[in-house]
Coordinates of C-alpha atoms in Angstrom, one line a residue:
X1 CA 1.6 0.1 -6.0
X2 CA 5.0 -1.4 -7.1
X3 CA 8.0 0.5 -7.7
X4 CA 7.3 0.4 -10.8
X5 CA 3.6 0.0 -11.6
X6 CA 0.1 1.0 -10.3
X7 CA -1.7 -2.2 -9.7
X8 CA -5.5 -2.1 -9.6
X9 CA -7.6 -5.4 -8.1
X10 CA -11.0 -6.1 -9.5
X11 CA -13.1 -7.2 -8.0
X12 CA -13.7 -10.4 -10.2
X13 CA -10.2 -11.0 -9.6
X14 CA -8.5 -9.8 -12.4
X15 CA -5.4 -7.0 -12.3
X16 CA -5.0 -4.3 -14.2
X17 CA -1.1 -2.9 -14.5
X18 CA 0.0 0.3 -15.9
X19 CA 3.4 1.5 -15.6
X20 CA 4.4 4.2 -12.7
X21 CA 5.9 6.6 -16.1
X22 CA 2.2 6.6 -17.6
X23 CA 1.9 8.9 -14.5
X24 CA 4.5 11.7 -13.7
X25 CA 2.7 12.9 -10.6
X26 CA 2.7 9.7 -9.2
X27 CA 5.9 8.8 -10.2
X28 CA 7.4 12.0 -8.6
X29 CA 5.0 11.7 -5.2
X30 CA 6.6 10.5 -2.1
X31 CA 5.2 7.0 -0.6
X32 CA 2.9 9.1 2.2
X33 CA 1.9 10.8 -1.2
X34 CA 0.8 7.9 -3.0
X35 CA -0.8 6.4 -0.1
X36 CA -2.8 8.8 0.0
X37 CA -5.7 8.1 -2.1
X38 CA -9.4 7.7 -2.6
X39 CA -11.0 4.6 -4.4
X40 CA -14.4 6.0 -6.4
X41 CA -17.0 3.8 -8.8
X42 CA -14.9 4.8 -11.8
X43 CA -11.5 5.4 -10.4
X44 CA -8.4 6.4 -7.8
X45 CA -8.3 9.8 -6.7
X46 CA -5.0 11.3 -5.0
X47 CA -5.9 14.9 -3.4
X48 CA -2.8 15.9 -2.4
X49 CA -1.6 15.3 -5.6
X50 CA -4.4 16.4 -8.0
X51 CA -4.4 13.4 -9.9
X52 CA -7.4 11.6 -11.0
X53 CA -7.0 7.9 -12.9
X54 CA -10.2 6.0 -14.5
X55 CA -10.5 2.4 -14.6
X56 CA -12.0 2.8 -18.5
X57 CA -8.4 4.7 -19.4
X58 CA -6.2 2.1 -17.8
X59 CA -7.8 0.0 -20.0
X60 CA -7.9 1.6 -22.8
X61 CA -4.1 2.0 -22.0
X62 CA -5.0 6.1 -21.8
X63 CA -1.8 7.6 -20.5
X64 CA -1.5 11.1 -19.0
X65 CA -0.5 13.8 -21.4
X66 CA 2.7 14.2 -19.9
X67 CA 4.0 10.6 -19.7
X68 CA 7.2 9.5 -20.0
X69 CA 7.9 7.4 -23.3

């Protein structure tokens, strides 16, 4: 994680970016926060922050519903 962005390594070696304002509870999380985090087959998972991101919506470019525009 940027500043800015959430960076996700494949593992073919390819990057997927999304901007940090795609995600308000990450954006608002402290570093410990956003360190804290679970990779799973489809996704990241932060506990203590009760978001859930899926490779499939980064994709897709799928935004949280309360993303700053």
């Amino acid at each position: 994680m940027t500043d800015t962005h959430l960076v996700v390594g494949l593992e073919d070696g390819r990057q997927i970016m999304s901007p940090l304002n795609c995600y308000p509870r990450l954006i608002a999380a402290s570093a410990a926060e956003r360190q804290d985090f679970e990779i799973s087959p489809f996704g990241i998972h932060w506990p203590t922050l009760d978001e859930d991101i899926g490779l499939s919506g980064m994709l897709r470019d799928q935004r949280s519903q309360n993303a700053v525009s």
